[in-house]
CSV table of C-alpha atoms in Angstrom, one decimal:
chain,number,residue,atom,x,y,z
E,1,UNK,CA,-89.9,189.5,11.5
E,2,UNK,CA,-88.3,191.3,14.1
E,3,UNK,CA,-88.4,188.0,16.5
E,4,UNK,CA,-86.6,186.3,13.6
E,5,UNK,CA,-84.0,189.2,13.5
E,6,UNK,CA,-83.7,189.2,17.1
E,7,UNK,CA,-82.7,185.3,17.1
E,8,UNK,CA,-80.7,185.6,14.2
E,9,UNK,CA,-78.7,188.8,15.5
E,10,UNK,CA,-78.4,186.6,18.7
E,11,UNK,CA,-77.0,183.5,16.8
E,12,UNK,CA,-74.1,185.6,15.4
E,13,UNK,CA,-73.2,187.0,18.5
E,14,UNK,CA,-73.1,183.7,19.9
E,15,UNK,CA,-70.9,182.5,17.2
E,16,UNK,CA,-68.5,185.4,17.3
E,17,UNK,CA,-68.1,184.8,21.0
E,18,UNK,CA,-67.3,181.1,20.5
E,19,UNK,CA,-65.0,181.9,17.8
E,20,UNK,CA,-63.7,184.6,19.7
E,21,UNK,CA,-63.0,182.0,23.0
E,22,UNK,CA,-61.6,179.1,20.8
E,23,UNK,CA,-59.0,182.0,19.6
E,24,UNK,CA,-57.8,183.5,22.6
E,25,UNK,CA,-58.1,180.8,25.3
E,26,UNK,CA,-56.2,181.3,28.6
E,27,UNK,CA,-56.6,179.3,31.6
E,28,UNK,CA,-56.2,180.0,35.0
E,29,UNK,CA,-55.8,176.8,37.1
E,30,UNK,CA,-56.1,176.8,41.0
E,31,UNK,CA,-53.0,175.1,42.7
E,32,UNK,CA,-52.8,173.6,46.2
E,33,UNK,CA,-49.0,173.3,47.7
E,34,UNK,CA,-47.9,171.9,51.1
E,35,UNK,CA,-44.1,172.1,52.4
E,36,UNK,CA,-42.8,174.6,49.6
E,37,UNK,CA,-44.0,172.0,47.1
E,38,UNK,CA,-47.0,171.6,44.4
E,39,UNK,CA,-49.4,168.9,44.7
E,40,UNK,CA,-49.7,166.3,42.7
E,41,UNK,CA,-53.3,166.5,42.3
E,42,UNK,CA,-52.8,170.1,40.8
E,43,UNK,CA,-50.3,169.0,38.2
E,44,UNK,CA,-53.3,166.8,36.9
E,45,UNK,CA,-55.3,170.1,36.3
E,46,UNK,CA,-52.7,171.5,34.2
E,47,UNK,CA,-52.8,168.1,32.5
E,48,UNK,CA,-56.3,168.7,31.9
E,49,UNK,CA,-55.6,172.6,30.6
E,50,UNK,CA,-53.4,171.2,28.0
E,51,UNK,CA,-56.7,169.0,26.5
E,52,UNK,CA,-58.8,172.2,25.9
E,53,UNK,CA,-56.9,173.4,23.0
E,54,UNK,CA,-53.1,173.5,21.5
E,55,UNK,CA,-52.2,177.4,22.2
E,56,UNK,CA,-53.3,177.5,25.6
E,57,UNK,CA,-51.1,179.8,28.1
E,58,UNK,CA,-51.7,178.2,31.8
E,59,UNK,CA,-51.5,180.5,34.9
E,60,UNK,CA,-51.2,178.7,38.0
E,61,UNK,CA,-52.6,180.7,41.0
E,62,UNK,CA,-50.7,180.0,44.4
E,63,UNK,CA,-52.0,182.0,47.4
E,64,UNK,CA,-50.7,181.7,51.2
E,65,UNK,CA,-48.5,183.0,53.4
E,66,UNK,CA,-44.7,182.8,54.2
E,67,UNK,CA,-41.4,181.4,52.6
E,68,UNK,CA,-42.9,177.9,51.7
E,69,UNK,CA,-45.6,179.9,49.8
E,70,UNK,CA,-42.2,181.4,47.5
E,71,UNK,CA,-40.3,178.0,47.6
E,72,UNK,CA,-44.0,176.5,46.4
E,73,UNK,CA,-43.8,179.5,43.1
E,74,UNK,CA,-40.2,178.8,42.9
E,75,UNK,CA,-40.7,174.7,41.8
E,76,UNK,CA,-43.9,175.6,40.3
E,77,UNK,CA,-42.3,178.0,37.5
E,78,UNK,CA,-40.5,174.8,36.6
E,79,UNK,CA,-42.4,171.8,37.0
E,80,UNK,CA,-44.3,171.5,33.5
E,81,UNK,CA,-43.5,173.3,30.5
E,82,UNK,CA,-47.4,173.9,29.8
E,83,UNK,CA,-47.5,176.8,32.8
E,84,UNK,CA,-46.3,179.9,31.5
E,85,UNK,CA,-47.2,182.2,34.5
E,86,UNK,CA,-47.1,181.5,38.2
E,87,UNK,CA,-49.4,183.8,40.1
E,88,UNK,CA,-48.5,184.3,43.8
E,89,UNK,CA,-50.9,186.0,46.3
E,90,UNK,CA,-49.1,186.3,49.8
E,91,UNK,CA,-51.5,187.1,52.7
E,92,UNK,CA,-52.4,186.2,55.9
E,93,UNK,CA,-56.0,185.7,54.8
E,94,UNK,CA,-54.6,182.7,52.5
E,95,UNK,CA,-52.7,181.0,55.2
E,96,UNK,CA,-55.4,178.6,54.9
E,97,UNK,CA,-57.6,177.2,52.4
E,98,UNK,CA,-60.9,178.8,53.4
E,99,UNK,CA,-63.6,179.1,50.4
E,100,UNK,CA,-64.7,182.7,51.1
E,101,UNK,CA,-61.2,184.5,50.2
E,102,UNK,CA,-60.1,182.2,47.6
E,103,UNK,CA,-63.3,182.7,46.0
E,104,UNK,CA,-62.6,186.6,46.3
E,105,UNK,CA,-59.5,186.3,45.0
E,106,UNK,CA,-60.6,184.3,42.0
E,107,UNK,CA,-63.1,187.1,40.9
E,108,UNK,CA,-59.9,189.3,41.4
E,109,UNK,CA,-57.7,187.6,38.9
E,110,UNK,CA,-60.3,187.2,36.8
E,111,UNK,CA,-61.6,190.2,36.2
E,112,UNK,CA,-58.2,190.9,35.7
E,113,UNK,CA,-56.6,188.2,33.6
E,114,UNK,CA,-59.8,187.9,31.4
E,115,UNK,CA,-59.1,184.0,31.4
E,116,UNK,CA,-61.5,181.6,29.3
E,117,UNK,CA,-61.4,178.6,31.4
E,118,UNK,CA,-60.7,178.4,35.5
E,119,UNK,CA,-60.2,174.8,36.3
E,120,UNK,CA,-58.8,173.1,39.9
E,121,UNK,CA,-59.1,169.2,40.9
E,122,UNK,CA,-62.2,167.8,42.4
E,123,UNK,CA,-61.3,167.2,45.7
E,124,UNK,CA,-62.1,169.0,49.3
E,125,UNK,CA,-59.9,172.0,48.0
E,126,UNK,CA,-61.7,172.3,44.5
E,127,UNK,CA,-65.4,171.3,45.7
E,128,UNK,CA,-65.4,173.9,47.8
E,129,UNK,CA,-63.7,176.9,46.5
E,130,UNK,CA,-64.8,176.5,42.9
E,131,UNK,CA,-68.7,176.9,43.1
E,132,UNK,CA,-68.4,180.0,45.3
E,133,UNK,CA,-66.2,181.4,43.3
E,134,UNK,CA,-68.6,180.5,40.2
E,135,UNK,CA,-71.6,182.4,42.0
E,136,UNK,CA,-69.0,185.6,42.1
E,137,UNK,CA,-68.8,185.4,38.6
E,138,UNK,CA,-72.3,184.3,37.7
E,139,UNK,CA,-71.3,181.3,35.7
E,140,UNK,CA,-72.5,177.4,36.1
E,141,UNK,CA,-69.5,175.2,37.2
E,142,UNK,CA,-68.9,172.1,35.1
E,143,UNK,CA,-68.0,169.2,37.9
E,144,UNK,CA,-66.3,166.2,38.2
E,145,UNK,CA,-64.9,165.8,34.5
E,146,UNK,CA,-63.1,162.7,33.4
E,147,UNK,CA,-62.4,163.4,30.0
E,148,UNK,CA,-62.2,166.8,27.4
E,149,UNK,CA,-63.4,166.8,24.1
E,150,UNK,CA,-63.2,170.2,23.0
E,151,UNK,CA,-62.7,173.8,24.7
E,152,UNK,CA,-66.4,173.7,25.5
E,153,UNK,CA,-67.1,170.0,25.9
E,154,UNK,CA,-66.9,167.5,28.9
E,155,UNK,CA,-67.5,164.2,30.1
E,156,UNK,CA,-68.5,163.6,33.2
E,157,UNK,CA,-70.1,160.7,35.7
E,158,UNK,CA,-73.5,160.7,36.5
E,159,UNK,CA,-75.7,157.5,38.6
E,160,UNK,CA,-72.6,157.1,41.0
E,161,UNK,CA,-70.2,156.5,37.7
E,162,UNK,CA,-72.8,154.5,35.9
E,163,UNK,CA,-73.1,156.4,32.9
E,164,UNK,CA,-71.3,158.9,31.7
E,165,UNK,CA,-72.9,162.1,30.6
E,166,UNK,CA,-71.4,164.6,27.7
E,167,UNK,CA,-71.9,168.3,28.4
E,168,UNK,CA,-71.7,171.2,26.2
E,169,UNK,CA,-71.1,174.6,28.1
E,170,UNK,CA,-72.7,177.5,26.3
E,171,UNK,CA,-72.3,180.1,29.0
E,172,UNK,CA,-70.2,183.2,29.2
E,173,UNK,CA,-66.3,183.3,30.2
E,174,UNK,CA,-64.8,182.0,32.2
E,175,UNK,CA,-65.5,178.3,31.7
E,176,UNK,CA,-65.1,177.0,35.2
E,177,UNK,CA,-64.4,173.1,35.7
E,178,UNK,CA,-63.0,170.5,38.5
E,179,UNK,CA,-61.6,167.6,36.9
E,180,UNK,CA,-61.0,164.3,38.8
E,181,UNK,CA,-57.0,163.8,39.0
E,182,UNK,CA,-57.2,160.1,38.4
E,183,UNK,CA,-58.2,160.6,34.6
E,184,UNK,CA,-55.7,163.1,34.0
E,185,UNK,CA,-52.4,161.6,35.4
E,186,UNK,CA,-49.0,163.5,35.0
E,187,UNK,CA,-46.4,161.5,32.9
E,188,UNK,CA,-42.4,162.6,33.5
E,189,UNK,CA,-41.9,165.4,31.5
E,190,UNK,CA,-38.6,166.8,30.9
E,191,UNK,CA,-37.9,170.3,31.6
E,192,UNK,CA,-35.5,172.5,30.2
E,193,UNK,CA,-33.5,174.1,33.1
E,194,UNK,CA,-32.0,177.0,30.3
E,195,UNK,CA,-35.4,178.3,29.9
E,196,UNK,CA,-35.7,179.6,33.4
E,197,UNK,CA,-39.4,178.5,33.4
E,198,UNK,CA,-42.6,180.4,33.6
E,199,UNK,CA,-42.5,183.8,34.9
E,200,UNK,CA,-43.7,184.5,38.8
E,201,UNK,CA,-45.8,187.8,39.5
E,202,UNK,CA,-47.6,188.9,43.0
E,203,UNK,CA,-51.3,189.6,42.7
E,204,UNK,CA,-51.9,193.1,43.7
E,205,UNK,CA,-54.3,192.4,46.4
E,206,UNK,CA,-54.9,196.0,47.5
E,207,UNK,CA,-58.4,196.0,45.9
E,208,UNK,CA,-59.3,192.6,47.6
E,209,UNK,CA,-62.6,193.4,50.1
E,210,UNK,CA,-61.4,193.6,53.4
E,211,UNK,CA,-64.5,191.5,54.6
E,212,UNK,CA,-63.5,188.8,51.8
E,213,UNK,CA,-62.6,186.8,55.0
E,214,UNK,CA,-66.2,185.7,55.6
E,215,UNK,CA,-68.0,184.1,58.2
E,216,UNK,CA,-65.4,180.8,58.1
E,217,UNK,CA,-62.6,180.3,60.6
E,218,UNK,CA,-60.0,177.9,60.8
E,219,UNK,CA,-60.1,176.6,64.1
E,220,UNK,CA,-57.1,173.5,63.8
E,221,UNK,CA,-55.5,171.1,61.5
E,222,UNK,CA,-55.7,167.6,62.6
E,223,UNK,CA,-53.8,165.2,60.7
E,224,UNK,CA,-51.8,161.3,60.8
E,225,UNK,CA,-48.6,161.8,60.6
E,226,UNK,CA,-48.0,158.5,59.4
E,227,UNK,CA,-45.7,158.2,57.0
E,228,UNK,CA,-47.7,156.3,54.7
E,229,UNK,CA,-48.4,157.8,51.1
E,230,UNK,CA,-51.1,160.1,50.7
E,231,UNK,CA,-54.4,158.2,49.3
E,232,UNK,CA,-55.4,160.3,46.6
E,233,UNK,CA,-51.9,159.7,44.6
E,234,UNK,CA,-50.9,156.4,46.3
E,235,UNK,CA,-49.8,153.6,43.8
E,236,UNK,CA,-51.2,150.7,46.2
E,237,UNK,CA,-54.2,151.4,48.4
E,238,UNK,CA,-55.5,148.6,51.1
E,239,UNK,CA,-59.0,149.2,52.2
E,240,UNK,CA,-60.9,148.0,54.8
E,241,UNK,CA,-64.5,147.4,55.4
E,242,UNK,CA,-67.5,147.3,58.1
E,243,UNK,CA,-66.7,143.6,58.6
E,244,UNK,CA,-63.2,144.3,60.7
E,245,UNK,CA,-65.9,145.2,63.4
E,246,UNK,CA,-63.6,147.4,65.3
E,247,UNK,CA,-60.9,150.3,65.3
E,248,UNK,CA,-58.5,147.7,67.1
E,249,UNK,CA,-58.9,145.3,64.1
E,250,UNK,CA,-58.9,147.5,61.8
E,251,UNK,CA,-55.4,148.3,62.6
E,252,UNK,CA,-54.7,145.0,60.8
E,253,UNK,CA,-55.3,146.5,57.6
E,254,UNK,CA,-52.8,149.7,58.9
E,255,UNK,CA,-50.2,146.8,59.4
E,256,UNK,CA,-50.6,145.5,56.0
E,257,UNK,CA,-50.2,148.9,54.2
E,258,UNK,CA,-47.2,149.6,56.1
E,259,UNK,CA,-45.8,146.5,54.6
E,260,UNK,CA,-46.8,147.0,51.2
E,261,UNK,CA,-46.0,150.8,51.5
E,262,UNK,CA,-49.4,151.5,50.8
E,263,UNK,CA,-52.2,153.8,51.6
E,264,UNK,CA,-55.3,153.2,54.0
E,265,UNK,CA,-58.8,153.4,52.7
E,266,UNK,CA,-62.0,153.0,54.3
E,267,UNK,CA,-65.4,152.4,53.4
E,268,UNK,CA,-68.4,154.8,54.5
E,269,UNK,CA,-69.5,151.8,56.9
E,270,UNK,CA,-66.4,151.4,58.5
E,271,UNK,CA,-66.1,155.9,58.8
E,272,UNK,CA,-69.3,155.9,60.3
E,273,UNK,CA,-68.9,153.0,62.7
E,274,UNK,CA,-65.6,155.3,63.8
E,275,UNK,CA,-62.9,152.6,62.9
E,276,UNK,CA,-61.1,155.3,61.0
E,277,UNK,CA,-61.3,159.2,60.5
E,278,UNK,CA,-63.4,160.2,57.6
E,279,UNK,CA,-60.3,161.3,55.5
E,280,UNK,CA,-59.7,157.7,54.9
E,281,UNK,CA,-63.0,157.4,53.0
E,282,UNK,CA,-62.8,156.1,49.5
E,283,UNK,CA,-66.5,156.6,47.6
E,284,UNK,CA,-68.8,158.8,46.2
E,285,UNK,CA,-68.6,160.8,48.8
E,286,UNK,CA,-65.4,159.9,49.7
E,287,UNK,CA,-61.9,160.1,48.2
E,288,UNK,CA,-61.5,159.1,43.9
E,289,UNK,CA,-58.6,156.8,43.7
E,290,UNK,CA,-57.3,154.8,40.6
E,291,UNK,CA,-53.9,153.1,42.3
E,292,UNK,CA,-51.9,150.8,40.5
E,293,UNK,CA,-53.1,148.1,42.7
E,294,UNK,CA,-56.3,148.1,45.3
E,295,UNK,CA,-56.8,145.9,47.8
E,296,UNK,CA,-60.2,145.2,49.7
E,297,UNK,CA,-60.8,143.3,52.7
E,298,UNK,CA,-64.4,143.1,53.8
E,299,UNK,CA,-65.9,145.3,51.6
E,300,UNK,CA,-68.9,144.3,50.1
E,301,UNK,CA,-69.0,146.4,47.2
E,302,UNK,CA,-72.0,149.1,47.6
E,303,UNK,CA,-72.6,151.3,44.5
E,304,UNK,CA,-71.3,154.1,45.8
E,305,UNK,CA,-68.0,153.2,47.1
E,306,UNK,CA,-67.0,151.2,43.3
E,307,UNK,CA,-67.2,154.9,42.1
E,308,UNK,CA,-64.8,155.9,43.7
E,309,UNK,CA,-62.1,152.9,43.1
E,310,UNK,CA,-63.4,151.2,39.8
E,311,UNK,CA,-60.7,152.6,37.9
E,312,UNK,CA,-58.0,151.1,39.7
E,313,UNK,CA,-55.7,149.0,36.9
E,314,UNK,CA,-55.8,145.6,39.6
E,315,UNK,CA,-58.5,145.0,42.1
E,316,UNK,CA,-58.2,142.5,44.7
E,317,UNK,CA,-61.1,141.7,46.9
E,318,UNK,CA,-61.4,139.7,50.0
E,319,UNK,CA,-64.6,138.6,51.3
E,320,UNK,CA,-67.0,136.1,53.0
E,321,UNK,CA,-69.5,136.3,50.9
E,322,UNK,CA,-69.5,134.7,47.3
E,323,UNK,CA,-72.1,136.7,46.3
E,324,UNK,CA,-70.9,140.2,47.1
E,325,UNK,CA,-71.1,143.0,44.6
E,326,UNK,CA,-67.2,143.7,44.8
E,327,UNK,CA,-66.4,140.4,42.9
E,328,UNK,CA,-67.9,141.9,40.0
E,329,UNK,CA,-65.3,144.4,39.2
E,330,UNK,CA,-62.3,142.6,40.8
E,331,UNK,CA,-59.5,141.1,39.1
E,332,UNK,CA,-58.6,138.4,41.7
E,333,UNK,CA,-61.4,137.7,44.1
E,334,UNK,CA,-60.8,135.3,47.5
E,335,UNK,CA,-63.5,133.9,49.4
E,336,UNK,CA,-62.6,133.6,52.9
E,337,UNK,CA,-62.4,135.1,56.3
E,338,UNK,CA,-60.1,138.0,56.5
E,339,UNK,CA,-59.0,137.5,60.1
E,340,UNK,CA,-57.6,134.4,58.5
E,341,UNK,CA,-56.2,135.6,55.2
E,342,UNK,CA,-54.6,139.3,56.7
E,343,UNK,CA,-52.8,137.5,59.0
E,344,UNK,CA,-51.3,134.9,56.9
E,345,UNK,CA,-50.2,138.1,54.8
E,346,UNK,CA,-48.8,139.7,57.3
E,347,UNK,CA,-46.7,136.4,58.3
E,348,UNK,CA,-45.7,135.9,54.6
E,349,UNK,CA,-44.6,139.3,53.1
E,350,UNK,CA,-41.3,140.9,54.1
E,351,UNK,CA,-40.7,143.6,56.1
E,352,UNK,CA,-40.6,147.1,53.8
E,353,UNK,CA,-37.1,148.3,54.1
């Protein structure tokens, strides 16, 4: 009898907690910024927050130092009507997005704001920071969410994207999510300039632990200033595989991308062979992309690579092997030698203006 009463009381408490969570839903979105602007992927997290419930105030958390941080905060306040507050953490500790100080910051903001949800995108930023913050808050994160069916029910891919799993979160607040930006596209929204945008508040960092920097140290930033669009948000992506045989031959992919105004991608095999840096890798262990046009040259179509690009609107594949798995997902396929096809394309395509 005592056990039955205990279970009933626990069920009532769980029901009350769930009802309270749904009524008082509020979301903290972890945002990245660069050059004084919010990254497009972070706005996808805001779109995901809108799917949780109708009355869901969204707070955007920005961290960094210097004038670019405050410029990004001003733009963030007016970039989306769903954002009700912009929180700014200005400190040299956040000059670079290291996981340890960011996790401590999220713990601090959560204890003060008592948010029902914390959302970040499933990129290197979100995947590095959110699990550590979840451990500090003693909750289990739900990762790689591609659809939201309610405040606590989500859909995420499993088995390299070959199956979709429905997950119901039954833990304590906050419910922490990473979402795929390609599944929550940002549509053009007109923001009323007369409303003045969201409020901007400084986060009180006086209680932040001095040892919150942790054991990681920023060493250097290596980036390629090519003028090409970002791989994660480009409308056209041109990808090369191991069949290109060398880094010198891979330059053909780069030239084609320049003519098309496209981003350059690569398979894991091409990255492991040293043809290109690993930040260009597309696939399960690389970047997830869903451009309007995806062109694959010398890509066999391994399941790990398909998991990162099969949601592209139009897929064009060129491969010598007519039985290559890439042709099973391609909208247009050409069985041919890429060393003949690419030069012909370069010759016939006009120069980008």
